[in-house]
Every structure is written in C-alpha cells, then in structure tokens.
Short mmCIF file of N, CA and C in Angstrom, two decimals:
data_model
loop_
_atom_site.label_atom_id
_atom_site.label_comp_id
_atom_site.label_asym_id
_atom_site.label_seq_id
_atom_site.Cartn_x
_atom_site.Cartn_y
_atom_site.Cartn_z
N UNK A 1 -153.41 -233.99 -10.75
CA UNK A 1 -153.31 -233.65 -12.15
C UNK A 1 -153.05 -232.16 -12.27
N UNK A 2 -152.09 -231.73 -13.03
CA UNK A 2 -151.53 -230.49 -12.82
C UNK A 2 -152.32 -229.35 -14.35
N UNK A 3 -152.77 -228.66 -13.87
CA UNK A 3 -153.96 -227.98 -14.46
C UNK A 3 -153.47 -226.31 -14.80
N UNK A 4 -151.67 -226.15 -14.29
CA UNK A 4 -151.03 -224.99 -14.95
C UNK A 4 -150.63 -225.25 -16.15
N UNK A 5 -150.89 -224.56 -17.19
CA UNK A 5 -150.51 -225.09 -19.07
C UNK A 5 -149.15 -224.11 -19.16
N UNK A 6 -148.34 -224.00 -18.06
CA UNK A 6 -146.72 -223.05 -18.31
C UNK A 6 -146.16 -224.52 -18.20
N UNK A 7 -146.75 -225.66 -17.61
CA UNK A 7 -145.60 -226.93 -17.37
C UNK A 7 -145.50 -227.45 -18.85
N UNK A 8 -143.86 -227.23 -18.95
CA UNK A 8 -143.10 -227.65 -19.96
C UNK A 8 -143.19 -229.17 -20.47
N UNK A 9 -143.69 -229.76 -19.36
CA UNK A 9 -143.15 -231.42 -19.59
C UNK A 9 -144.64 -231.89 -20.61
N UNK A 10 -145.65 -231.09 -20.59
CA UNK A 10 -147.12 -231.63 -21.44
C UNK A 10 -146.84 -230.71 -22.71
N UNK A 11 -146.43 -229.76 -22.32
CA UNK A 11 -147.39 -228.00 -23.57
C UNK A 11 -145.85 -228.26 -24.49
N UNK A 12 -144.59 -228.71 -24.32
CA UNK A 12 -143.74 -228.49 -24.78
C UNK A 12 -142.84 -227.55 -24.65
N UNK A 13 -141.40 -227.14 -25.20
CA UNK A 13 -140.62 -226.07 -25.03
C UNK A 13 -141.24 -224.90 -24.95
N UNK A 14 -140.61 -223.63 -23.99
CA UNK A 14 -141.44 -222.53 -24.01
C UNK A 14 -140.73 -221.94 -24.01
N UNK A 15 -138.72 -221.92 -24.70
CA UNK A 15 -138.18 -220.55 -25.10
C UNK A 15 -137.64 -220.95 -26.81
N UNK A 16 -137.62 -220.45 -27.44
CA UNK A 16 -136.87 -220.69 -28.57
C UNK A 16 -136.02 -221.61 -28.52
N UNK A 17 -134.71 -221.32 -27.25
CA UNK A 17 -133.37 -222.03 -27.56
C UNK A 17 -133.83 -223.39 -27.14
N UNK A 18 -135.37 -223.86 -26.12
CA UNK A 18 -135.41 -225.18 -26.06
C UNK A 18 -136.19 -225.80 -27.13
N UNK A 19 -136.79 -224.92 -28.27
CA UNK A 19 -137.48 -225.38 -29.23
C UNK A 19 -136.19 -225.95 -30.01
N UNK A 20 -135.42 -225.11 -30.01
CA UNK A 20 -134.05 -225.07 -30.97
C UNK A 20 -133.01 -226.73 -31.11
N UNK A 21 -133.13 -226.61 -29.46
CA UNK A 21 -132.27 -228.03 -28.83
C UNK A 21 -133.00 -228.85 -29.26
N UNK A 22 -134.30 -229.02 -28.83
CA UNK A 22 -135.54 -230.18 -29.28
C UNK A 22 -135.26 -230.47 -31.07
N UNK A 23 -135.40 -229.51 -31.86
CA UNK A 23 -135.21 -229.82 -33.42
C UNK A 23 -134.36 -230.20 -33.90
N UNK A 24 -132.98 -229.86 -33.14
CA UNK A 24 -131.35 -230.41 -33.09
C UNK A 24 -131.28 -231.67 -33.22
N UNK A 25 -132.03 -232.08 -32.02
CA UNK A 25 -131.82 -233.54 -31.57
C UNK A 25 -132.99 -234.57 -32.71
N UNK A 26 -133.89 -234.42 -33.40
CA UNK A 26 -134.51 -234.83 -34.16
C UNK A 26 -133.63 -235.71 -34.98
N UNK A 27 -134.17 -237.09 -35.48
CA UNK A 27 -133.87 -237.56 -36.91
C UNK A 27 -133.16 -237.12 -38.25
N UNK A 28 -134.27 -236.58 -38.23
CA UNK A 28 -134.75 -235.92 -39.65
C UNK A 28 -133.39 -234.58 -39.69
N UNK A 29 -133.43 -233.86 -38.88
CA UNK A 29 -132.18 -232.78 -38.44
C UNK A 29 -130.67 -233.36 -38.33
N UNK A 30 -130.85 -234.01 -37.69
CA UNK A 30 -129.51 -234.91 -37.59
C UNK A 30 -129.03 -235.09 -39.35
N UNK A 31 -130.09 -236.01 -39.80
CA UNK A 31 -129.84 -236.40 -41.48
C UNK A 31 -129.24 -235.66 -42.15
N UNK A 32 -130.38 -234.14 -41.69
CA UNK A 32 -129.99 -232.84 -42.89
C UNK A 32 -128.29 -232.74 -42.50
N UNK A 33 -128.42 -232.48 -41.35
CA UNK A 33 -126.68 -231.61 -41.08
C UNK A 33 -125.67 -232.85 -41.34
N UNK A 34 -125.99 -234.27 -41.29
CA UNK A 34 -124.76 -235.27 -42.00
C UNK A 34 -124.44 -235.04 -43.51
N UNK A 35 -125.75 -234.93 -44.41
CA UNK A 35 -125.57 -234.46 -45.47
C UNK A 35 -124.83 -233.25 -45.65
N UNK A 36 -125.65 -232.39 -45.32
CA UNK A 36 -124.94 -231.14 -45.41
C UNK A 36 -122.97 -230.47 -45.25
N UNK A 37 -123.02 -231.51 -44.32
CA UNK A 37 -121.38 -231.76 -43.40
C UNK A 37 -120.54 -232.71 -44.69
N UNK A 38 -121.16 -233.64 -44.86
CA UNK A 38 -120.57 -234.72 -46.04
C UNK A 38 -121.16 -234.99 -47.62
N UNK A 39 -121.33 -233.69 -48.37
CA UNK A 39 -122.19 -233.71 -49.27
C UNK A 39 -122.39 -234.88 -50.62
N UNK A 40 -120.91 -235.61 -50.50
CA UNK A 40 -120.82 -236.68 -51.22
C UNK A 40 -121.71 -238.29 -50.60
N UNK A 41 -122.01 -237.48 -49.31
CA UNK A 41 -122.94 -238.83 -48.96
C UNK A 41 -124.54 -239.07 -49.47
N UNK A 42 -125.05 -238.38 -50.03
CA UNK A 42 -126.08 -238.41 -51.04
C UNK A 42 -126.23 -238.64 -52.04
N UNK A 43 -125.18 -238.77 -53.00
CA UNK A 43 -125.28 -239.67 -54.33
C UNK A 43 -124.74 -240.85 -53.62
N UNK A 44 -124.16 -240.81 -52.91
CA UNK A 44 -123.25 -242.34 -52.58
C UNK A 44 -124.63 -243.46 -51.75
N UNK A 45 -125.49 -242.96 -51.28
CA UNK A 45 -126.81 -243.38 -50.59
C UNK A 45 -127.64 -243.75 -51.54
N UNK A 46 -127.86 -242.83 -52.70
CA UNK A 46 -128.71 -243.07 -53.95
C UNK A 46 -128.13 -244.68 -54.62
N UNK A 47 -127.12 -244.30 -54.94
CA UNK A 47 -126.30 -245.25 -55.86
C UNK A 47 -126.38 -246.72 -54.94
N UNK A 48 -126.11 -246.73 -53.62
CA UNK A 48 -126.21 -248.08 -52.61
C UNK A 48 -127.71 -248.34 -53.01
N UNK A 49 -128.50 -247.83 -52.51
CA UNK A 49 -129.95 -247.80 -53.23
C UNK A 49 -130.11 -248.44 -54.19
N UNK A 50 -129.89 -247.62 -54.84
CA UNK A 50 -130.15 -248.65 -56.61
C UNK A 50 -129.37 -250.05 -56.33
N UNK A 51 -127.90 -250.11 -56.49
CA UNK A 51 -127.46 -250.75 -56.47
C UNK A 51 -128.14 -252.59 -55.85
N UNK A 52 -128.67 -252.09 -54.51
CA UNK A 52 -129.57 -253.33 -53.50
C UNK A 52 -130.68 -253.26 -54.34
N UNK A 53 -131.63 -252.03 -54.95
CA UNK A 53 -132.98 -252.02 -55.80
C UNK A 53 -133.08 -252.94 -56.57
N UNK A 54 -131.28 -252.77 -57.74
CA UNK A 54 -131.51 -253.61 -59.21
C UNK A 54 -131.30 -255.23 -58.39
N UNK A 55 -130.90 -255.21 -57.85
CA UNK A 55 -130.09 -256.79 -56.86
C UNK A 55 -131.24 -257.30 -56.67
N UNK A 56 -132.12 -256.89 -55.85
CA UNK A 56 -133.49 -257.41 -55.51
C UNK A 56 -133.91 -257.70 -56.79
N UNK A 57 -134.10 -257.06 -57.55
CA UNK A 57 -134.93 -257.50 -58.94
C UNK A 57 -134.71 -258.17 -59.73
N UNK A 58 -133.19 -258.59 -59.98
CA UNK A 58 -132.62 -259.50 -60.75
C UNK A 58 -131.33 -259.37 -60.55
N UNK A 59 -130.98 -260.61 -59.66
CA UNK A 59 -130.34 -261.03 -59.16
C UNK A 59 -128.61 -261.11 -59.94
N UNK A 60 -128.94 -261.59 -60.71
CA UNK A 60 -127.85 -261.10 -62.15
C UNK A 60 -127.14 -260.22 -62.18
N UNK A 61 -127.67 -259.10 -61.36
CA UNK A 61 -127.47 -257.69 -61.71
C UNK A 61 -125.48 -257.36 -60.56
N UNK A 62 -126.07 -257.99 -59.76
CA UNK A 62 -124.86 -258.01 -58.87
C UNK A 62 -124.11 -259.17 -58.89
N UNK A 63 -123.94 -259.79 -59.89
CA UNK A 63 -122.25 -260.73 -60.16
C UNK A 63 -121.51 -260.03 -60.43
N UNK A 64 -120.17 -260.39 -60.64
CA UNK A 64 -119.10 -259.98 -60.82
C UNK A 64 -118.79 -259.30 -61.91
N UNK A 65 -119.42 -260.15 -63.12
CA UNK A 65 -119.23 -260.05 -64.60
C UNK A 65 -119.72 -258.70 -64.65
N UNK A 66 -121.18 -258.33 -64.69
CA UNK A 66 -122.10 -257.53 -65.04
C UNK A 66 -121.53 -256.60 -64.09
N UNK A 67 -121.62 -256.00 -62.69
CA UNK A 67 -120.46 -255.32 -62.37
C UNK A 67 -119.32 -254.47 -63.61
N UNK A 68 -118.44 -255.79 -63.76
CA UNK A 68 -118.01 -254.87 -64.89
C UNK A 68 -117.64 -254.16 -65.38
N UNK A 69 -119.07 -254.68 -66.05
CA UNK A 69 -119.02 -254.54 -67.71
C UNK A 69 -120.03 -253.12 -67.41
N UNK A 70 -120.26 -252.75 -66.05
CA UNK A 70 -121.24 -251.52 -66.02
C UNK A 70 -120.11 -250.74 -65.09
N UNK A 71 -119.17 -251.08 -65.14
CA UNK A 71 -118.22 -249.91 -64.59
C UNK A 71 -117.41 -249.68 -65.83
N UNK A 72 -117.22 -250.55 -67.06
CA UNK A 72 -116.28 -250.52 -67.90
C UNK A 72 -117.14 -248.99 -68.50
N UNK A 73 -118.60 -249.25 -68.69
CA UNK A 73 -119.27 -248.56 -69.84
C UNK A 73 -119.63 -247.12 -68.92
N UNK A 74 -118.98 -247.07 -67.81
CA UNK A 74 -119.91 -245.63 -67.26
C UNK A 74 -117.96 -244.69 -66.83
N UNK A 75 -117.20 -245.83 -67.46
CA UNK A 75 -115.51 -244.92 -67.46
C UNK A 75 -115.23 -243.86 -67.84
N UNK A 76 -116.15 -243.91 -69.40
CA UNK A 76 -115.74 -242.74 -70.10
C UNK A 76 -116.41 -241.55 -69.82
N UNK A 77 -117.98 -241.80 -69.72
CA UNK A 77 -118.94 -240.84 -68.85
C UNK A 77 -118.34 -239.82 -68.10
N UNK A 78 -117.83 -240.61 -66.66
CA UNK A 78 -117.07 -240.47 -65.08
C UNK A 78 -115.83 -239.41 -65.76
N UNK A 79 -115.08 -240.10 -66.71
CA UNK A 79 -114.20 -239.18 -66.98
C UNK A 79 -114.57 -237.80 -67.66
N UNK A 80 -115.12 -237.98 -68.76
CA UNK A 80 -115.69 -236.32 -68.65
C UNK A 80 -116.39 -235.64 -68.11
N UNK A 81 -117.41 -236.30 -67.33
CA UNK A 81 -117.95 -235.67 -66.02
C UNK A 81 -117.12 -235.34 -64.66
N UNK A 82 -116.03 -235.58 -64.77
CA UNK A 82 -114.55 -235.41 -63.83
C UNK A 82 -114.01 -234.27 -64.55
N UNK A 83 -113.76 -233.81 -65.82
CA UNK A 83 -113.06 -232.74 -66.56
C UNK A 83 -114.09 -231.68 -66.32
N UNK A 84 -115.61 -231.67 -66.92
CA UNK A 84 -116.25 -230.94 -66.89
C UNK A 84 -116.56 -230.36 -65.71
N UNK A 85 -116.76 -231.39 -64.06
CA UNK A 85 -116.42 -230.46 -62.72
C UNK A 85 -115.23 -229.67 -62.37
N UNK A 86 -114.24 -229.88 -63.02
CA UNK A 86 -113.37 -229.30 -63.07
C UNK A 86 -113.62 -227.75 -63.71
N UNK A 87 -114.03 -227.83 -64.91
CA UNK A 87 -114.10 -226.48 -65.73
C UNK A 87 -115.34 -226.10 -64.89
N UNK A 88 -116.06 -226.39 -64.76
CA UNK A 88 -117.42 -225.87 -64.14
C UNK A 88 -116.77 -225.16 -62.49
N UNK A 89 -115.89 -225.62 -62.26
CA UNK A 89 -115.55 -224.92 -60.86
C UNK A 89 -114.57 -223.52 -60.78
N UNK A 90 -114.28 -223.88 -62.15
CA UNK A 90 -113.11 -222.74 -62.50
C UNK A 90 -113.56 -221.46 -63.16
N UNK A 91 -115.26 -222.08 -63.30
CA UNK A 91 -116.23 -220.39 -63.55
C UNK A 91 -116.09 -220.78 -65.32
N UNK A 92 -115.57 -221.68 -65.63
CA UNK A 92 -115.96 -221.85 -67.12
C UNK A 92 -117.00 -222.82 -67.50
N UNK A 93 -117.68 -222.88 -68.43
CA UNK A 93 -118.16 -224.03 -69.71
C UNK A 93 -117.75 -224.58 -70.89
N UNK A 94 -117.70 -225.67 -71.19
CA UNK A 94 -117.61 -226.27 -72.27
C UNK A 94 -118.34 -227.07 -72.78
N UNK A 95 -119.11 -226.67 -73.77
CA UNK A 95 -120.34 -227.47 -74.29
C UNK A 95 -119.66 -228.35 -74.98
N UNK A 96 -118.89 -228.15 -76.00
CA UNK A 96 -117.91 -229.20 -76.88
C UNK A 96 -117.51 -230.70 -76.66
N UNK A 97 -117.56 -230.82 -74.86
CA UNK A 97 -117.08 -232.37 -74.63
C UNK A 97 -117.38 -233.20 -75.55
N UNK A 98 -118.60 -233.70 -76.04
CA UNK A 98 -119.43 -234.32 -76.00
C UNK A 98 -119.05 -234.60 -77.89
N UNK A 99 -119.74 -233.48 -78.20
CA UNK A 99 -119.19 -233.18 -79.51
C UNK A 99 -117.57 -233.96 -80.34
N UNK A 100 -116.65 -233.44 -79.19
CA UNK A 100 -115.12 -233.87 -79.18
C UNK A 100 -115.14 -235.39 -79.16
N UNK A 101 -115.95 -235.97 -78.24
CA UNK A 101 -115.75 -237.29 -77.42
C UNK A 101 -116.28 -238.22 -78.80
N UNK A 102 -117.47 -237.74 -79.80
CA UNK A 102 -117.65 -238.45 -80.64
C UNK A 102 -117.03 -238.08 -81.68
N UNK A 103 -116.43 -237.16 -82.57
CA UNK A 103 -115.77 -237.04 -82.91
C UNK A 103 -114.32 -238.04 -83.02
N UNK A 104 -113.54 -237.93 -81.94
CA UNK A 104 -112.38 -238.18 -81.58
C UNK A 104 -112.87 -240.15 -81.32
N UNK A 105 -114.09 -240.46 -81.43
CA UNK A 105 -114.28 -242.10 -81.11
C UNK A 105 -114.70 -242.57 -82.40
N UNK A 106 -115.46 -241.49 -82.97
CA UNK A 106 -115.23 -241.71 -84.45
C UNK A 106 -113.95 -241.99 -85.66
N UNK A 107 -113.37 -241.26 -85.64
CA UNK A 107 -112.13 -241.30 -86.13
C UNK A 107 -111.28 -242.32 -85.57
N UNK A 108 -111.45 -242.75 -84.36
CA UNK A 108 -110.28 -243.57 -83.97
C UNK A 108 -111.20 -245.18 -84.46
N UNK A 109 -112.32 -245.14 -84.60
CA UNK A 109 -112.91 -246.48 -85.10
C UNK A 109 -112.54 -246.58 -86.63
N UNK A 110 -112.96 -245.54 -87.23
CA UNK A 110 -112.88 -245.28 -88.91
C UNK A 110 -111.23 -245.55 -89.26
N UNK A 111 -110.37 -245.52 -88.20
CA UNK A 111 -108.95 -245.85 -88.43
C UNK A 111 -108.33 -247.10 -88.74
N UNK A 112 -109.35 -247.64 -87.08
CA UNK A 112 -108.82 -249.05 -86.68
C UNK A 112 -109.60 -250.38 -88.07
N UNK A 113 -110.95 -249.62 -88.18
CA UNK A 113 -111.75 -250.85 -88.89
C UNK A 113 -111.69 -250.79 -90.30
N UNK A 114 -111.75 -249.75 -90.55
CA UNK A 114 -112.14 -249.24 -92.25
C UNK A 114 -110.86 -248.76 -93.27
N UNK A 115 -109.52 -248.41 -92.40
CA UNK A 115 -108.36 -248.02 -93.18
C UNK A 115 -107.09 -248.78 -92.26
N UNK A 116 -107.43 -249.82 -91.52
CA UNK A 116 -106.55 -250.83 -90.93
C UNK A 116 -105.37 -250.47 -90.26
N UNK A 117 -105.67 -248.97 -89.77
CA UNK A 117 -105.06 -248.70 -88.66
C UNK A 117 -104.55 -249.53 -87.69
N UNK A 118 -103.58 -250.17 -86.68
CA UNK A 118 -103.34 -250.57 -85.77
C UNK A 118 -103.97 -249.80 -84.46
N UNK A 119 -104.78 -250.55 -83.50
CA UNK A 119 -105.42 -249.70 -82.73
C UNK A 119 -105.09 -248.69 -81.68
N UNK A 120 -103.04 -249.61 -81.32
CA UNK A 120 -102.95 -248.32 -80.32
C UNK A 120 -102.07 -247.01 -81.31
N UNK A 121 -101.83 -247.58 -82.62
CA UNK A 121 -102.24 -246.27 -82.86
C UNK A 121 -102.83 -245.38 -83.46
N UNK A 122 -104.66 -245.76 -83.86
CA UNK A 122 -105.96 -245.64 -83.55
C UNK A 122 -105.53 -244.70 -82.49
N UNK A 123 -105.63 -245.23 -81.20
CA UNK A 123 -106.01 -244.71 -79.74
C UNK A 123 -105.19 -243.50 -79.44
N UNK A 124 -103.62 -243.51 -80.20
CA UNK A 124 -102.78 -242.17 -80.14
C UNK A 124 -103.13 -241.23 -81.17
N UNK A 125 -103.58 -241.27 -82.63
CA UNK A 125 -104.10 -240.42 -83.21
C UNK A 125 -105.47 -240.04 -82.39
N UNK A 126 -106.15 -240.71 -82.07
CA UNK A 126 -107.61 -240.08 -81.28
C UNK A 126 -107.32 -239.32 -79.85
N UNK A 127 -106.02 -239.71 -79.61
CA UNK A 127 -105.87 -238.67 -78.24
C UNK A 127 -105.01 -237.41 -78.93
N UNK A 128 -104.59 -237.45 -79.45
CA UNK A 128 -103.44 -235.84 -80.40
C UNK A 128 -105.20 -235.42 -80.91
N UNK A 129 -106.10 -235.75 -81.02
CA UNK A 129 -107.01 -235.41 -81.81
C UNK A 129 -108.23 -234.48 -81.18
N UNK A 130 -107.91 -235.32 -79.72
CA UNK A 130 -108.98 -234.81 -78.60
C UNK A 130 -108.02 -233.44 -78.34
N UNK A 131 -106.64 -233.74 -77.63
CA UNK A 131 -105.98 -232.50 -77.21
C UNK A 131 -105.97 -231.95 -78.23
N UNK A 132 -106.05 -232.23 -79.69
CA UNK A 132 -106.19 -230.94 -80.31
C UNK A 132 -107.71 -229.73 -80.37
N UNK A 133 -108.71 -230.42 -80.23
CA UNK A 133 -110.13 -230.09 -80.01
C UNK A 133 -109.49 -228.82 -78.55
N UNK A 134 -109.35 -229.38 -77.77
CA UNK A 134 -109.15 -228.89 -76.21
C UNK A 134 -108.04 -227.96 -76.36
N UNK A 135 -106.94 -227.98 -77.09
CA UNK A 135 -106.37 -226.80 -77.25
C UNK A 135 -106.89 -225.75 -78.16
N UNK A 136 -107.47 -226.02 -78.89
CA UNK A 136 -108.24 -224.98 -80.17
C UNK A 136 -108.94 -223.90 -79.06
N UNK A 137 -110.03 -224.77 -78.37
CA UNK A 137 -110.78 -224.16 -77.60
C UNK A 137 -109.75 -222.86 -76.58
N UNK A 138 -108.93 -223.77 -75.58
CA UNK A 138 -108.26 -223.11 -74.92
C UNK A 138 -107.47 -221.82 -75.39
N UNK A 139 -106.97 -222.03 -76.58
CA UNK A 139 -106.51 -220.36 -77.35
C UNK A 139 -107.52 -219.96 -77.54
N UNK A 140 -108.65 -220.09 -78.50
CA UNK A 140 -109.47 -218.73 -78.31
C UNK A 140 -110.33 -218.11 -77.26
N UNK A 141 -110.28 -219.05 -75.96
CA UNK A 141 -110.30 -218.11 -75.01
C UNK A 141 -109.82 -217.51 -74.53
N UNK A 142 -108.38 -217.94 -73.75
CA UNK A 142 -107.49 -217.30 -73.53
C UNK A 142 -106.45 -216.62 -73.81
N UNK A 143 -106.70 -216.19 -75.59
CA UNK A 143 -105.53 -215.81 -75.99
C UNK A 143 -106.30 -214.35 -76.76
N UNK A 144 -107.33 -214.74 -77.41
CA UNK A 144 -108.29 -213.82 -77.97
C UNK A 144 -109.08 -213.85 -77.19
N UNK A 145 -109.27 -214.07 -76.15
CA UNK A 145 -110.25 -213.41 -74.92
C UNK A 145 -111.57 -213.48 -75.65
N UNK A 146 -112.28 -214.49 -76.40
CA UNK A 146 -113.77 -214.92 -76.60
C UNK A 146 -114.50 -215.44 -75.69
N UNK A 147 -115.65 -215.44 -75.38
CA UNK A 147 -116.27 -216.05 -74.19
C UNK A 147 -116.18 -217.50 -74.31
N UNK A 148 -116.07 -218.66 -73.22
CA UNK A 148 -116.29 -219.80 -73.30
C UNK A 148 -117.62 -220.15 -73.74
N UNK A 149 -118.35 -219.66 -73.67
CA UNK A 149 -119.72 -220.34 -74.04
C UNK A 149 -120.08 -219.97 -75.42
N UNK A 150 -119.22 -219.26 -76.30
CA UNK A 150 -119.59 -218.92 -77.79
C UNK A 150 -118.50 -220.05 -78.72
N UNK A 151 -117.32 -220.27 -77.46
CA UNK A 151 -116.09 -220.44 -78.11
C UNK A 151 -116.47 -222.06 -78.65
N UNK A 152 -117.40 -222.77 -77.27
CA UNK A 152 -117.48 -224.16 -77.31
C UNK A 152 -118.60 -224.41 -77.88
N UNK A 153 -119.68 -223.48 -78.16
CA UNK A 153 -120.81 -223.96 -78.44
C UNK A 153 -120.33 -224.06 -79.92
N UNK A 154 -119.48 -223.12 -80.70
CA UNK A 154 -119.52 -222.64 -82.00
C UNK A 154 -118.47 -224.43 -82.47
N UNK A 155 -117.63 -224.76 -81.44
CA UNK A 155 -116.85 -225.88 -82.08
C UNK A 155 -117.63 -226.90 -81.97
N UNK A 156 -118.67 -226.71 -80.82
CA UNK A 156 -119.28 -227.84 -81.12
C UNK A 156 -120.04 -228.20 -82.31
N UNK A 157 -120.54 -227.19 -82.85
CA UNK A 157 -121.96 -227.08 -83.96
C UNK A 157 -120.49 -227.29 -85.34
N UNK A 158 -119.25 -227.01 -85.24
CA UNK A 158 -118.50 -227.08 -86.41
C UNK A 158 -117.57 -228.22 -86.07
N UNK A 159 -117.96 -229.30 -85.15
CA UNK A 159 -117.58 -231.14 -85.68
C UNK A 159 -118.40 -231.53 -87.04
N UNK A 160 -117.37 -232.23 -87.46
CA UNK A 160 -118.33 -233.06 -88.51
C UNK A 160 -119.52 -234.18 -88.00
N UNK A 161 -120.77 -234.54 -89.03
CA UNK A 161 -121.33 -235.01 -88.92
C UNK A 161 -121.65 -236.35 -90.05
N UNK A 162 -122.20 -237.01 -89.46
CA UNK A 162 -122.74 -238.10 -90.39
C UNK A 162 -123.52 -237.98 -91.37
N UNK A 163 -123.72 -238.22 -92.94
CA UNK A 163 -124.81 -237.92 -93.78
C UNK A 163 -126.09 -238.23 -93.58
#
C-alpha cells in the first residue's frame, strides 16, 4: 500500500494543465462548450423538451391538427421576433412593433367585417399600412437624425386606441 500522497493515481492531478485536461474531458464541460459552439442548440433542447413534456401530458397535444394550429398562431409572433433580431443587431430599437401589429390587424378586420371590404384587399390596405408605420419611423431617424428609442416609443404611445 503506497503511503507517498505525490501519487497522482489516489490524490488526483498535481499540475494545472492535468487539472485542466481532467475538466475538459467532463460531462458537464463537454455540454457547456457544445452549447457555447452551437448557441441555437439551447432553445432548440428547451422547445424538444416541452414539446415530449406537453405529449406526455396530453396526448392530443402532438397530432397533427393541434401542431398546426400552434404553428399557425406563433407565425406572426416568429415574424416580428425575426424583424426585431434584426433591428436589435443593427444597434437599433423599436418599441412600435407591437403597437403597429395591432393597429394594422385592427384596421384590416374593421375593413373586412364592418365596411365589407374584400379581404385580400383588407390584407393589402393593412400591409401599405404597416409599411407605412415602418417608414414614418425610418425617416425620422434617419433623415432627422432622432433617436430610435424616442422615435418608436413616441409612435407607439400615438396609435389609436379603443374607447
């Protein structure tokens, strides 16, 4: 029985770089640096997650139908959360989406249902309606050089509202 405590093989690594190799090779290390390397693989893990979570719980949840009708309703979301990474990467903000998005879904309903609009073109007045929101914005930043975050907050607070 070996009774020197310098042997590596009981006491563990005894320079840094073999502490270093040892933590490398870990699980848990491995995980971090896949993530880290592939950063879209962590919502995509979450979402599989849920996805098997809601499945287990009700079974329903993963047919075809319901599928969907939960990709139909998370389109429009995805899409301005697709515009807004966009502006968000380009060092700007736009608080307004949101604002615009009801707005511009407003009007195109109040067209189609209440003044018998035809819907696609409902759907072409509500898009001249959005690009008009999105160009307003875009000149007074870039043309009068106002900050984005006064420019969008201020259009947002000046959509109309409901009584």
């Amino acid at each position: 029985m070996p009774t020197d405590l310098s042997d590596t093989s009981v006491a563990g690594p005894s320079t840094a770089a073999e502490e270093f190799e040892q933590r490398k090779r870990s699980p848990i290390n491995r995980i971090q640096h896949l993530l880290l390397g592939y950063p879209w693989l962590g919502p995509a893990a979450v979402l599989l997650l849920a996805i098997i979570a809601f499945g287990i719980i009700n079974p329903n949840f993963v047919e075809p139908t319901n599928l969907s009708l939960v990709v139909q309703q998370v389109a429009v979301i995805a899409t301005l959360g697709l515009g807004q990474t966009l502006i968000i990467l380009t060092a700007g903000i736009d608080l307004s989406v949101g604002a615009a998005m009801i707005l511009v879904t407003m009007v195109m309903g109040s067209l189609a249902s209440a003044h018998g609009v035809p819907g696609p073109l409902a759907l072409l007045i509500g898009l001249v309606l959005g690009f008009g929101c999105g160009v307003l914005n875009g000149v007074l930043v870039t043309t009068i050089k106002l900050p984005p975050f006064i420019v969008t907050s201020a259009r947002c607070r000046c959509s109309p509202r409901s009584p």
